Amino acid sequence: MFGTPETVLIGFDYLNATELEEMQRNLETLYSTRAGTCPGDRNFGLDQSFESCPTNVAKNLFALEVIEKTEVYEDKAEILNIEYTQSADGNLTPKIVIGPKDPEDTGDADTEESEE
């Protein structure tokens, strides 16, 4: 009655994505998710408690949250810089500059050296 269904994926190519494209997709998902809303991992996402803090404190708490969560959920990425632009209504828009982590900076290299 029915043949094998054909599946068409539109807008993304998981099978042929480069490592940087995969890293970008993972981090965009992490940064756009509110912590506590992911059923499988309640720590996934960013804690939004900094939103009610003064601007300087909020910037620091946001940067700390991004750095810590990036280390946990995308260990191949390194935060290089976080810049902010502030609109006339006071809203901050962060620009997160990310690069691939140097393989020598990972914990695996330290483990291999200590085993020898």
Coordinates of C-alpha atoms in Angstrom, one line a residue:
M1 CA 0.0 0.0 0.0
F2 CA 2.7 2.5 1.0
G3 CA 6.3 2.5 -0.3
T4 CA 9.3 3.6 1.7
P5 CA 8.8 7.3 2.6
E6 CA 11.2 9.8 1.2
T7 CA 12.6 12.2 3.7
V8 CA 13.7 15.7 2.6
L9 CA 15.6 17.9 4.9
I10 CA 15.3 21.6 4.1
G11 CA 17.5 24.4 5.5
F12 CA 20.3 22.3 7.1
D13 CA 22.7 19.7 6.1
Y14 CA 23.8 17.7 9.2
L15 CA 25.7 15.0 7.2
N16 CA 28.0 17.4 5.3
A17 CA 28.4 20.2 7.9
T18 CA 31.9 21.2 8.6
E19 CA 33.1 21.2 12.2
L20 CA 32.8 24.9 12.4
E21 CA 29.2 24.9 11.1
E22 CA 28.4 22.2 13.6
M23 CA 30.0 24.2 16.4
Q24 CA 28.1 27.3 15.4
R25 CA 24.8 25.5 15.3
N26 CA 25.5 23.9 18.8
L27 CA 26.4 27.3 20.3
E28 CA 23.5 29.2 18.8
T29 CA 21.2 26.6 20.3
L30 CA 23.0 26.8 23.7
Y31 CA 22.9 30.6 23.8
S32 CA 19.2 30.9 22.7
T33 CA 18.0 28.4 25.3
R34 CA 16.9 29.5 28.8
A35 CA 18.5 27.3 31.5
G36 CA 15.9 25.0 33.1
T37 CA 13.8 24.6 30.0
C38 CA 15.5 21.5 28.5
P39 CA 13.9 18.4 29.9
G40 CA 16.9 16.1 29.4
D41 CA 19.4 18.5 30.9
R42 CA 18.1 21.3 33.1
N43 CA 21.5 23.0 33.2
F44 CA 21.6 23.4 29.4
G45 CA 21.1 27.0 28.2
L46 CA 21.9 30.3 29.8
D47 CA 20.7 31.4 33.3
Q48 CA 18.8 34.6 32.8
S49 CA 19.1 36.0 36.4
F50 CA 21.5 38.7 35.2
E51 CA 18.7 40.5 33.4
S52 CA 17.6 42.3 36.5
C53 CA 21.1 43.5 37.5
P54 CA 22.7 46.9 36.8
T55 CA 24.4 47.1 33.4
N56 CA 28.0 46.5 34.5
V57 CA 27.1 43.6 36.7
A58 CA 24.8 42.1 34.0
K59 CA 27.6 42.2 31.4
N60 CA 30.0 40.4 33.7
L61 CA 27.5 37.8 34.8
F62 CA 26.5 37.2 31.1
A63 CA 30.1 36.8 30.1
L64 CA 30.8 34.4 32.9
E65 CA 27.7 32.3 32.1
V66 CA 28.7 32.1 28.4
I67 CA 32.2 31.2 29.1
E68 CA 31.3 28.5 31.6
K69 CA 28.5 26.9 29.5
T70 CA 30.7 27.0 26.4
E71 CA 33.4 25.0 28.2
V72 CA 30.8 22.4 29.4
Y73 CA 28.8 22.0 26.2
E74 CA 31.2 22.8 23.4
D75 CA 34.7 22.0 24.6
K76 CA 36.2 22.5 21.1
A77 CA 35.2 26.2 21.2
E78 CA 36.9 29.1 23.0
I79 CA 35.4 32.5 23.7
L80 CA 37.8 35.1 22.4
N81 CA 35.8 38.3 23.1
I82 CA 32.4 39.5 24.1
E83 CA 31.3 43.0 23.0
Y84 CA 28.1 44.8 23.7
T85 CA 26.1 47.4 21.9
Q86 CA 23.4 49.3 23.8
S87 CA 20.3 50.6 22.0
A88 CA 18.5 53.9 22.8
D89 CA 16.0 52.0 25.0
G90 CA 18.8 50.5 27.1
N91 CA 18.8 47.0 25.7
L92 CA 22.2 45.3 25.4
T93 CA 23.0 43.2 22.4
P94 CA 26.1 40.9 23.0
K95 CA 28.4 39.9 20.1
I96 CA 30.2 36.8 21.1
V97 CA 33.5 36.1 19.2
I98 CA 34.3 32.4 19.2
G99 CA 37.2 30.5 17.8
P100 CA 38.3 26.9 17.8
K101 CA 40.2 25.9 20.9
D102 CA 43.9 25.0 20.4
P103 CA 44.2 21.2 20.6
E104 CA 47.1 21.7 23.0
D105 CA 44.8 23.5 25.5
T106 CA 42.5 20.5 25.9
G107 CA 42.8 18.2 28.9
D108 CA 43.6 15.2 26.7
A109 CA 47.1 16.5 25.9
D110 CA 47.9 16.8 29.6
T111 CA 46.7 13.2 30.2
E112 CA 48.8 11.8 27.4
E113 CA 52.0 13.5 28.7
S114 CA 51.4 12.3 32.2
E115 CA 51.0 8.7 31.1
E116 CA 54.4 8.6 29.4

